Amino acid sequence: MATSYQPLLGTPKNTTTFSCRRVYLVLSLCAIILPTTFLGLHLIKTNRSDLSISSHLCDQAYDPKLCISMISELAASDGVRQFNGINLLQNFLMRSVPYTVSAIEVARSTKNRVSDHSHEQVALADCVELLNLSIDRVTDSVVALANWTTPSSSHANAAQAWLSSVLTNHVTCLDGLHILGRPFMETLLEDLISRARVSLAILARIVASDEEMVRPMNGELPSWITREDRKLLESLPDHHNIKANVVVAQDGSGDYRTVREAVASAPDKSKNRYVIYVKRGTYKENVEVGKKKKNVIIVGDGMDLTIITGSLNVVDGSTTFRSATLGNNSY
């Protein structure tokens, strides 16, 4: 959470050349995208003439006062009193990137200071990875918001998923830190957590006017799911109808004996679904779906028949991030 001496929306100092270059690339991308968002003014169906945009967008915030403070300062810095909520959210996300980069640099420098404490080093390395993922997800969110031009668009759902993962990344990073690393990172991470919560609050208020997005699904699949994905999801109870790219079987009857090998076989940055069918059995392994493994789907024979179980846990020295039996960094 921002302190009295830490400006809410200023640009952090003391970043490396690499960090500055990355911020420049992200902001350049956003600068190209943002002009198109003014076409989406009709998406906001609320009467903003009766409410200030900050209080209006912070109705559902975790901390309304902090949310209003952040948005008001953003609007003031841009010299605008009221403007499109989507555009405001994109600007807010862009301005959060330098703070994330600053936290990455602090995590790296702190990691070098605690070289004699392997557990702290692993936790700080996790933070670097998680925060880098957050920058990618923020960029994805800005792109998704720019493409959100019609009600019930999948882009709004995508933005919500990306921003939720950003919040999860920051909390996971903080949870993994201990006595040595926490003092250096805690204030930065609490501020990032607050920003992630505010971004989700703004998005929630924007989509509140879209009846399709907020109505209960009652077991139905969302309307934006493609025909191919709908067919795949509906075929899951019966594995005979699944057209898998590869099959995992412990007895050697498939393409691979371990799930980890099958995941490694998936193409990087695939635009098509890559389905891995895991036959019944207990697979004692920890599986990580890497950042470049896009559109990977893992299906089995049922919750009690196909079991993947790892042995890593926090009590035995693993960090929260690394203890997952099946971890996914591709989103």
mmCIF file of C-alpha atoms in Angstrom:
data_model
loop_
_atom_site.group_PDB
_atom_site.id
_atom_site.type_symbol
_atom_site.label_atom_id
_atom_site.label_comp_id
_atom_site.label_asym_id
_atom_site.label_seq_id
_atom_site.Cartn_x
_atom_site.Cartn_y
_atom_site.Cartn_z
ATOM 1 C CA MET A 1 0.000 0.000 0.000
ATOM 2 C CA ALA A 2 1.364 3.390 -0.916
ATOM 3 C CA THR A 3 3.018 5.304 1.901
ATOM 4 C CA SER A 4 2.906 9.053 2.519
ATOM 5 C CA TYR A 5 6.289 9.491 0.902
ATOM 6 C CA GLN A 6 5.530 7.268 -2.087
ATOM 7 C CA PRO A 7 3.490 9.032 -4.827
ATOM 8 C CA LEU A 8 0.514 6.976 -5.918
ATOM 9 C CA LEU A 9 1.055 7.427 -9.626
ATOM 10 C CA GLY A 10 4.586 8.709 -10.060
ATOM 11 C CA THR A 11 7.326 6.791 -11.832
ATOM 12 C CA PRO A 12 9.707 4.843 -9.568
ATOM 13 C CA LYS A 13 13.370 5.709 -9.875
ATOM 14 C CA ASN A 14 16.603 3.719 -9.979
ATOM 15 C CA THR A 15 15.655 1.097 -12.546
ATOM 16 C CA THR A 16 18.234 -0.533 -14.777
ATOM 17 C CA THR A 17 18.639 0.016 -18.496
ATOM 18 C CA PHE A 18 16.940 -3.326 -19.144
ATOM 19 C CA SER A 19 13.963 -2.329 -17.022
ATOM 20 C CA CYS A 20 13.636 1.042 -18.722
ATOM 21 C CA ARG A 21 13.752 -0.639 -22.105
ATOM 22 C CA ARG A 22 11.017 -3.060 -21.098
ATOM 23 C CA VAL A 23 8.812 -0.263 -19.767
ATOM 24 C CA TYR A 24 9.381 1.652 -23.003
ATOM 25 C CA LEU A 25 8.304 -1.336 -25.088
ATOM 26 C CA VAL A 26 5.171 -1.935 -23.027
ATOM 27 C CA LEU A 27 4.166 1.722 -23.022
ATOM 28 C CA SER A 28 4.860 2.015 -26.753
ATOM 29 C CA LEU A 29 2.509 -0.885 -27.395
ATOM 30 C CA CYS A 30 -0.136 0.719 -25.202
ATOM 31 C CA ALA A 31 0.313 4.073 -26.944
ATOM 32 C CA ILE A 32 -0.529 2.395 -30.245
ATOM 33 C CA ILE A 33 -3.561 0.631 -28.810
ATOM 34 C CA LEU A 34 -5.135 3.319 -26.633
ATOM 35 C CA PRO A 35 -6.487 5.643 -29.364
ATOM 36 C CA THR A 36 -8.794 2.871 -30.541
ATOM 37 C CA THR A 37 -10.514 2.626 -27.180
ATOM 38 C CA PHE A 38 -12.425 5.839 -27.708
ATOM 39 C CA LEU A 39 -14.563 3.879 -30.173
ATOM 40 C CA GLY A 40 -15.934 1.926 -27.221
ATOM 41 C CA LEU A 41 -17.651 4.828 -25.458
ATOM 42 C CA HIS A 42 -21.076 3.254 -25.920
ATOM 43 C CA LEU A 43 -20.133 0.359 -23.668
ATOM 44 C CA ILE A 44 -20.563 2.450 -20.531
ATOM 45 C CA LYS A 45 -24.303 2.646 -19.899
ATOM 46 C CA THR A 46 -24.181 4.564 -16.619
ATOM 47 C CA ASN A 47 -25.044 8.208 -16.033
ATOM 48 C CA ARG A 48 -21.643 9.707 -15.318
ATOM 49 C CA SER A 49 -22.981 13.274 -15.341
ATOM 50 C CA ASP A 50 -24.400 12.676 -11.862
ATOM 51 C CA LEU A 51 -21.332 10.982 -10.406
ATOM 52 C CA SER A 52 -17.634 11.697 -10.459
ATOM 53 C CA ILE A 53 -15.880 9.020 -12.436
ATOM 54 C CA SER A 54 -13.652 8.080 -9.513
ATOM 55 C CA SER A 55 -16.427 7.398 -6.998
ATOM 56 C CA HIS A 56 -18.527 5.738 -9.681
ATOM 57 C CA LEU A 57 -15.803 3.297 -10.700
ATOM 58 C CA CYS A 58 -14.814 2.546 -7.106
ATOM 59 C CA ASP A 59 -18.245 1.338 -5.980
ATOM 60 C CA GLN A 60 -17.044 -2.268 -5.796
ATOM 61 C CA ALA A 61 -13.471 -1.638 -4.691
ATOM 62 C CA TYR A 62 -11.781 -3.499 -1.834
ATOM 63 C CA ASP A 63 -10.699 -0.117 -0.439
ATOM 64 C CA PRO A 64 -12.958 2.578 -1.986
ATOM 65 C CA LYS A 65 -11.013 5.516 -0.520
ATOM 66 C CA LEU A 66 -7.697 4.288 -1.885
ATOM 67 C CA CYS A 67 -9.330 3.496 -5.224
ATOM 68 C CA ILE A 68 -10.787 7.010 -5.469
ATOM 69 C CA SER A 69 -7.418 8.506 -4.536
ATOM 70 C CA MET A 70 -5.575 6.579 -7.239
ATOM 71 C CA ILE A 71 -8.114 7.276 -9.966
ATOM 72 C CA SER A 72 -8.477 10.950 -9.048
ATOM 73 C CA GLU A 73 -4.729 11.444 -9.226
ATOM 74 C CA LEU A 74 -4.628 9.656 -12.582
ATOM 75 C CA ALA A 75 -7.419 11.834 -13.992
ATOM 76 C CA ALA A 76 -5.761 14.980 -12.645
ATOM 77 C CA SER A 77 -2.386 14.061 -14.112
ATOM 78 C CA ASP A 78 -4.005 13.571 -17.514
ATOM 79 C CA GLY A 79 -5.847 16.879 -17.254
ATOM 80 C CA VAL A 80 -9.207 15.151 -17.716
ATOM 81 C CA ARG A 81 -12.174 15.179 -15.358
ATOM 82 C CA GLN A 82 -14.232 12.443 -16.946
ATOM 83 C CA PHE A 83 -13.572 10.055 -19.809
ATOM 84 C CA ASN A 84 -14.283 6.546 -21.003
ATOM 85 C CA GLY A 85 -13.885 3.939 -18.257
ATOM 86 C CA ILE A 86 -12.052 1.503 -20.523
ATOM 87 C CA ASN A 87 -9.566 4.168 -21.513
ATOM 88 C CA LEU A 88 -9.048 5.105 -17.871
ATOM 89 C CA LEU A 89 -8.394 1.477 -16.925
ATOM 90 C CA GLN A 90 -5.856 1.104 -19.713
ATOM 91 C CA ASN A 91 -4.053 4.241 -18.553
ATOM 92 C CA PHE A 92 -4.112 2.981 -14.980
ATOM 93 C CA LEU A 93 -2.613 -0.356 -16.056
ATOM 94 C CA MET A 94 0.095 1.337 -18.108
ATOM 95 C CA ARG A 95 1.144 3.410 -15.118
ATOM 96 C CA SER A 96 1.406 0.325 -12.918
ATOM 97 C CA VAL A 97 4.114 -1.239 -15.083
ATOM 98 C CA PRO A 98 7.031 0.914 -13.817
ATOM 99 C CA TYR A 99 6.135 -0.017 -10.239
ATOM 100 C CA THR A 100 6.250 -3.689 -11.142
ATOM 101 C CA VAL A 101 9.603 -3.274 -12.861
ATOM 102 C CA SER A 102 10.934 -1.466 -9.789
ATOM 103 C CA ALA A 103 9.839 -4.385 -7.596
ATOM 104 C CA ILE A 104 11.621 -6.811 -9.927
ATOM 105 C CA GLU A 105 14.871 -4.876 -9.579
ATOM 106 C CA VAL A 106 14.578 -4.806 -5.785
ATOM 107 C CA ALA A 107 13.909 -8.552 -5.740
ATOM 108 C CA ARG A 108 17.004 -9.193 -7.854
ATOM 109 C CA SER A 109 19.268 -7.003 -5.743
ATOM 110 C CA THR A 110 17.907 -8.493 -2.522
ATOM 111 C CA LYS A 111 18.504 -11.987 -3.882
ATOM 112 C CA ASN A 112 22.194 -11.136 -4.246
ATOM 113 C CA ARG A 113 22.339 -9.878 -0.660
ATOM 114 C CA VAL A 114 21.010 -13.136 0.822
ATOM 115 C CA SER A 115 23.310 -15.465 -1.097
ATOM 116 C CA ASP A 116 23.905 -17.557 2.031
ATOM 117 C CA HIS A 117 20.209 -18.362 2.458
ATOM 118 C CA SER A 118 19.019 -20.649 -0.329
ATOM 119 C CA HIS A 119 15.361 -20.646 0.709
ATOM 120 C CA GLU A 120 15.200 -16.847 0.599
ATOM 121 C CA GLN A 121 16.935 -16.859 -2.768
ATOM 122 C CA VAL A 122 14.369 -19.270 -4.201
ATOM 123 C CA ALA A 123 11.507 -17.146 -2.857
ATOM 124 C CA LEU A 124 12.973 -13.995 -4.396
ATOM 125 C CA ALA A 125 13.579 -15.811 -7.688
ATOM 126 C CA ASP A 126 9.901 -16.788 -7.600
ATOM 127 C CA CYS A 127 9.026 -13.124 -7.143
ATOM 128 C CA VAL A 128 11.071 -12.128 -10.182
ATOM 129 C CA GLU A 129 9.288 -14.740 -12.295
ATOM 130 C CA LEU A 130 5.844 -13.876 -10.936
ATOM 131 C CA LEU A 131 6.316 -10.135 -11.402
ATOM 132 C CA ASN A 132 7.541 -10.627 -14.960
ATOM 133 C CA LEU A 133 4.429 -12.696 -15.618
ATOM 134 C CA SER A 134 2.367 -9.848 -14.191
ATOM 135 C CA ILE A 135 3.837 -7.402 -16.705
ATOM 136 C CA ASP A 136 2.886 -9.777 -19.509
ATOM 137 C CA ARG A 137 -0.629 -10.137 -18.118
ATOM 138 C CA VAL A 138 -1.054 -6.369 -17.794
ATOM 139 C CA THR A 139 -0.040 -6.004 -21.437
ATOM 140 C CA ASP A 140 -2.497 -8.752 -22.396
ATOM 141 C CA SER A 141 -5.215 -6.907 -20.472
ATOM 142 C CA VAL A 142 -4.572 -3.633 -22.287
ATOM 143 C CA VAL A 143 -4.791 -5.452 -25.627
ATOM 144 C CA ALA A 144 -7.973 -7.273 -24.601
ATOM 145 C CA LEU A 145 -9.615 -4.026 -23.497
ATOM 146 C CA ALA A 146 -8.706 -2.385 -26.799
ATOM 147 C CA ASN A 147 -10.474 -5.209 -28.651
ATOM 148 C CA TRP A 148 -13.552 -5.123 -26.435
ATOM 149 C CA THR A 149 -16.027 -3.487 -28.827
ATOM 150 C CA THR A 150 -19.242 -5.470 -28.327
ATOM 151 C CA PRO A 151 -21.239 -6.702 -25.327
ATOM 152 C CA SER A 152 -20.590 -10.303 -24.286
ATOM 153 C CA SER A 153 -17.153 -10.131 -25.871
ATOM 154 C CA SER A 154 -14.632 -12.724 -24.758
ATOM 155 C CA HIS A 155 -12.096 -9.914 -24.420
ATOM 156 C CA ALA A 156 -13.749 -8.651 -21.239
ATOM 157 C CA ASN A 157 -13.552 -12.133 -19.739
ATOM 158 C CA ALA A 158 -9.920 -12.375 -20.821
ATOM 159 C CA ALA A 159 -9.072 -9.053 -19.174
ATOM 160 C CA GLN A 160 -10.711 -10.197 -15.952
ATOM 161 C CA ALA A 161 -8.709 -13.441 -16.009
ATOM 162 C CA TRP A 162 -5.435 -11.620 -16.701
ATOM 163 C CA LEU A 163 -5.959 -9.035 -13.959
ATOM 164 C CA SER A 164 -7.001 -11.702 -11.466
ATOM 165 C CA SER A 165 -3.766 -13.546 -12.193
ATOM 166 C CA VAL A 166 -1.801 -10.327 -11.616
ATOM 167 C CA LEU A 167 -3.306 -10.036 -8.136
ATOM 168 C CA THR A 168 -2.590 -13.711 -7.462
ATOM 169 C CA ASN A 169 1.027 -13.302 -8.586
ATOM 170 C CA HIS A 170 1.651 -10.400 -6.210
ATOM 171 C CA VAL A 171 0.050 -12.159 -3.241
ATOM 172 C CA THR A 172 1.944 -15.391 -3.984
ATOM 173 C CA CYS A 173 5.230 -13.488 -4.133
ATOM 174 C CA LEU A 174 4.579 -11.859 -0.764
ATOM 175 C CA ASP A 175 3.456 -15.125 0.848
ATOM 176 C CA GLY A 176 6.709 -16.828 -0.126
ATOM 177 C CA LEU A 177 8.985 -14.241 1.503
ATOM 178 C CA HIS A 178 10.412 -14.610 4.992
ATOM 179 C CA ILE A 179 12.450 -12.627 7.516
ATOM 180 C CA LEU A 180 15.264 -11.513 5.209
ATOM 181 C CA GLY A 181 13.434 -10.743 1.984
ATOM 182 C CA ARG A 182 10.148 -9.390 3.300
ATOM 183 C CA PRO A 183 11.436 -6.027 4.684
ATOM 184 C CA PHE A 184 12.789 -5.093 1.239
ATOM 185 C CA MET A 185 9.723 -6.177 -0.722
ATOM 186 C CA GLU A 186 6.662 -5.829 1.501
ATOM 187 C CA THR A 187 5.831 -2.153 0.889
ATOM 188 C CA LEU A 188 6.329 -2.499 -2.864
ATOM 189 C CA LEU A 189 4.178 -5.617 -3.051
ATOM 190 C CA GLU A 190 1.396 -4.201 -0.900
ATOM 191 C CA ASP A 191 1.233 -1.228 -3.251
ATOM 192 C CA LEU A 192 1.086 -3.549 -6.283
ATOM 193 C CA ILE A 193 -1.625 -5.627 -4.605
ATOM 194 C CA SER A 194 -3.648 -2.456 -4.032
ATOM 195 C CA ARG A 195 -3.242 -1.452 -7.670
ATOM 196 C CA ALA A 196 -4.326 -4.890 -8.864
ATOM 197 C CA ARG A 197 -7.425 -4.691 -6.674
ATOM 198 C CA VAL A 198 -8.264 -1.236 -8.017
ATOM 199 C CA SER A 199 -7.910 -2.421 -11.617
ATOM 200 C CA LEU A 200 -10.303 -5.303 -10.944
ATOM 201 C CA ALA A 201 -12.755 -2.923 -9.259
ATOM 202 C CA ILE A 202 -12.727 -0.613 -12.280
ATOM 203 C CA LEU A 203 -13.257 -3.532 -14.643
ATOM 204 C CA ALA A 204 -16.087 -4.897 -12.495
ATOM 205 C CA ARG A 205 -17.843 -1.528 -12.612
ATOM 206 C CA ILE A 206 -17.408 -1.254 -16.374
ATOM 207 C CA VAL A 207 -18.909 -4.677 -17.087
ATOM 208 C CA ALA A 208 -21.712 -4.237 -14.543
ATOM 209 C CA SER A 209 -23.878 -2.761 -17.314
ATOM 210 C CA ASP A 210 -23.463 -5.842 -19.502
ATOM 211 C CA GLU A 211 -26.304 -8.197 -18.558
ATOM 212 C CA GLU A 212 -24.778 -11.086 -20.492
ATOM 213 C CA MET A 213 -21.564 -10.943 -18.487
ATOM 214 C CA VAL A 214 -23.134 -10.770 -15.036
ATOM 215 C CA ARG A 215 -26.056 -13.168 -15.399
ATOM 216 C CA PRO A 216 -25.752 -16.580 -13.652
ATOM 217 C CA MET A 217 -24.576 -19.346 -15.979
ATOM 218 C CA ASN A 218 -26.582 -22.125 -14.278
ATOM 219 C CA GLY A 219 -24.255 -24.790 -15.608
ATOM 220 C CA GLU A 220 -24.262 -23.432 -19.158
ATOM 221 C CA LEU A 221 -21.156 -22.594 -21.129
ATOM 222 C CA PRO A 222 -20.520 -18.892 -21.863
ATOM 223 C CA SER A 223 -21.774 -17.688 -25.238
ATOM 224 C CA TRP A 224 -18.298 -16.565 -26.300
ATOM 225 C CA ILE A 225 -16.845 -20.089 -26.216
ATOM 226 C CA THR A 226 -16.091 -21.234 -29.754
ATOM 227 C CA ARG A 227 -17.839 -24.169 -31.376
ATOM 228 C CA GLU A 228 -14.628 -26.219 -31.325
ATOM 229 C CA ASP A 229 -14.003 -25.582 -27.617
ATOM 230 C CA ARG A 230 -17.646 -26.246 -26.788
ATOM 231 C CA LYS A 231 -17.460 -29.606 -28.554
ATOM 232 C CA LEU A 232 -14.270 -30.486 -26.682
ATOM 233 C CA LEU A 233 -15.679 -29.550 -23.274
ATOM 234 C CA GLU A 234 -18.894 -31.470 -23.880
ATOM 235 C CA SER A 235 -16.917 -34.582 -24.844
ATOM 236 C CA LEU A 236 -14.828 -34.667 -21.649
ATOM 237 C CA PRO A 237 -16.988 -37.181 -19.719
ATOM 238 C CA ASP A 238 -16.332 -39.741 -22.453
ATOM 239 C CA HIS A 239 -12.636 -39.965 -23.292
ATOM 240 C CA HIS A 240 -13.401 -42.033 -26.394
ATOM 241 C CA ASN A 241 -14.719 -38.886 -28.069
ATOM 242 C CA ILE A 242 -11.645 -36.826 -27.259
ATOM 243 C CA LYS A 243 -9.282 -36.176 -30.134
ATOM 244 C CA ALA A 244 -6.034 -35.888 -28.213
ATOM 245 C CA ASN A 245 -2.754 -34.736 -29.694
ATOM 246 C CA VAL A 246 -0.789 -37.040 -27.391
ATOM 247 C CA VAL A 247 -1.610 -39.761 -24.869
ATOM 248 C CA VAL A 248 0.126 -40.366 -21.533
ATOM 249 C CA ALA A 249 0.088 -43.889 -20.095
ATOM 250 C CA GLN A 250 2.252 -45.413 -17.382
ATOM 251 C CA ASP A 251 2.189 -48.819 -19.063
ATOM 252 C CA GLY A 252 3.772 -47.481 -22.227
ATOM 253 C CA SER A 253 0.645 -47.788 -24.373
ATOM 254 C CA GLY A 254 0.614 -44.041 -25.074
ATOM 255 C CA ASP A 255 3.035 -41.534 -26.538
ATOM 256 C CA TYR A 256 4.625 -40.694 -23.183
ATOM 257 C CA ARG A 257 4.880 -42.234 -19.725
ATOM 258 C CA THR A 258 4.863 -38.949 -17.782
ATOM 259 C CA VAL A 259 2.708 -35.847 -17.953
ATOM 260 C CA ARG A 260 5.812 -33.682 -17.788
ATOM 261 C CA GLU A 261 7.146 -35.180 -21.025
ATOM 262 C CA ALA A 262 3.821 -34.634 -22.754
ATOM 263 C CA VAL A 263 3.709 -30.986 -21.706
ATOM 264 C CA ALA A 264 7.264 -30.501 -22.951
ATOM 265 C CA SER A 265 6.179 -31.872 -26.334
ATOM 266 C CA ALA A 266 3.536 -29.176 -26.778
ATOM 267 C CA PRO A 267 4.467 -26.498 -29.320
ATOM 268 C CA ASP A 268 5.423 -23.075 -28.014
ATOM 269 C CA LYS A 269 2.921 -20.232 -28.418
ATOM 270 C CA SER A 270 0.398 -22.429 -30.192
ATOM 271 C CA LYS A 271 -2.778 -20.741 -31.442
ATOM 272 C CA ASN A 272 -4.638 -24.053 -31.474
ATOM 273 C CA ARG A 273 -5.691 -26.280 -28.591
ATOM 274 C CA TYR A 274 -3.126 -28.948 -27.729
ATOM 275 C CA VAL A 275 -4.944 -31.757 -25.930
ATOM 276 C CA ILE A 276 -3.047 -34.146 -23.654
ATOM 277 C CA TYR A 277 -5.046 -37.193 -22.608
ATOM 278 C CA VAL A 278 -3.723 -38.831 -19.423
ATOM 279 C CA LYS A 279 -4.933 -42.401 -18.905
ATOM 280 C CA ARG A 280 -5.971 -43.681 -15.505
ATOM 281 C CA GLY A 281 -3.231 -44.120 -12.941
ATOM 282 C CA THR A 282 -1.342 -42.247 -10.241
ATOM 283 C CA TYR A 283 1.408 -40.029 -11.618
ATOM 284 C CA LYS A 284 3.865 -38.979 -8.908
ATOM 285 C CA GLU A 285 5.341 -35.856 -10.433
ATOM 286 C CA ASN A 286 5.234 -32.085 -10.335
ATOM 287 C CA VAL A 287 4.201 -30.629 -13.670
ATOM 288 C CA GLU A 288 4.788 -27.052 -14.768
ATOM 289 C CA VAL A 289 3.169 -25.684 -17.904
ATOM 290 C CA GLY A 290 5.739 -23.107 -18.979
ATOM 291 C CA LYS A 291 5.154 -19.548 -20.053
ATOM 292 C CA LYS A 292 5.481 -20.373 -23.756
ATOM 293 C CA LYS A 293 3.080 -23.314 -23.663
ATOM 294 C CA LYS A 294 -0.162 -21.772 -24.868
ATOM 295 C CA ASN A 295 -3.558 -23.472 -25.251
ATOM 296 C CA VAL A 296 -2.555 -26.705 -23.511
ATOM 297 C CA ILE A 297 -5.464 -28.800 -22.200
ATOM 298 C CA ILE A 298 -4.880 -31.801 -19.930
ATOM 299 C CA VAL A 299 -7.752 -34.286 -19.551
ATOM 300 C CA GLY A 300 -7.996 -37.635 -17.788
ATOM 301 C CA ASP A 301 -10.401 -40.491 -17.071
ATOM 302 C CA GLY A 302 -11.957 -38.864 -14.011
ATOM 303 C CA MET A 303 -11.088 -37.285 -10.674
ATOM 304 C CA ASP A 304 -10.619 -40.626 -8.897
ATOM 305 C CA LEU A 305 -9.010 -42.448 -11.821
ATOM 306 C CA THR A 306 -6.370 -40.101 -13.205
ATOM 307 C CA ILE A 307 -4.360 -38.680 -10.306
ATOM 308 C CA ILE A 308 -1.328 -36.404 -10.440
ATOM 309 C CA THR A 309 0.343 -35.990 -7.070
ATOM 310 C CA GLY A 310 3.581 -34.240 -6.173
ATOM 311 C CA SER A 311 5.511 -34.306 -2.923
ATOM 312 C CA LEU A 312 6.568 -30.679 -2.577
ATOM 313 C CA ASN A 313 5.192 -28.594 0.277
ATOM 314 C CA VAL A 314 6.054 -25.472 2.245
ATOM 315 C CA VAL A 315 6.738 -27.406 5.456
ATOM 316 C CA ASP A 316 9.571 -29.297 3.772
ATOM 317 C CA GLY A 317 11.156 -26.124 2.433
ATOM 318 C CA SER A 318 9.447 -25.530 -0.898
ATOM 319 C CA THR A 319 7.966 -22.117 -1.648
ATOM 320 C CA THR A 320 4.234 -21.722 -2.185
ATOM 321 C CA PHE A 321 4.809 -21.057 -5.873
ATOM 322 C CA ARG A 322 6.942 -24.174 -6.400
ATOM 323 C CA SER A 323 4.822 -26.536 -4.313
ATOM 324 C CA ALA A 324 2.015 -26.780 -6.872
ATOM 325 C CA THR A 325 1.524 -30.285 -8.245
ATOM 326 C CA LEU A 326 0.307 -28.835 -11.536
ATOM 327 C CA GLY A 327 1.461 -25.276 -12.157
ATOM 328 C CA ASN A 328 0.458 -23.131 -15.111
ATOM 329 C CA ASN A 329 2.491 -20.088 -16.128
ATOM 330 C CA SER A 330 1.171 -19.895 -19.679
ATOM 331 C CA TYR A 331 -1.781 -17.606 -18.983
#
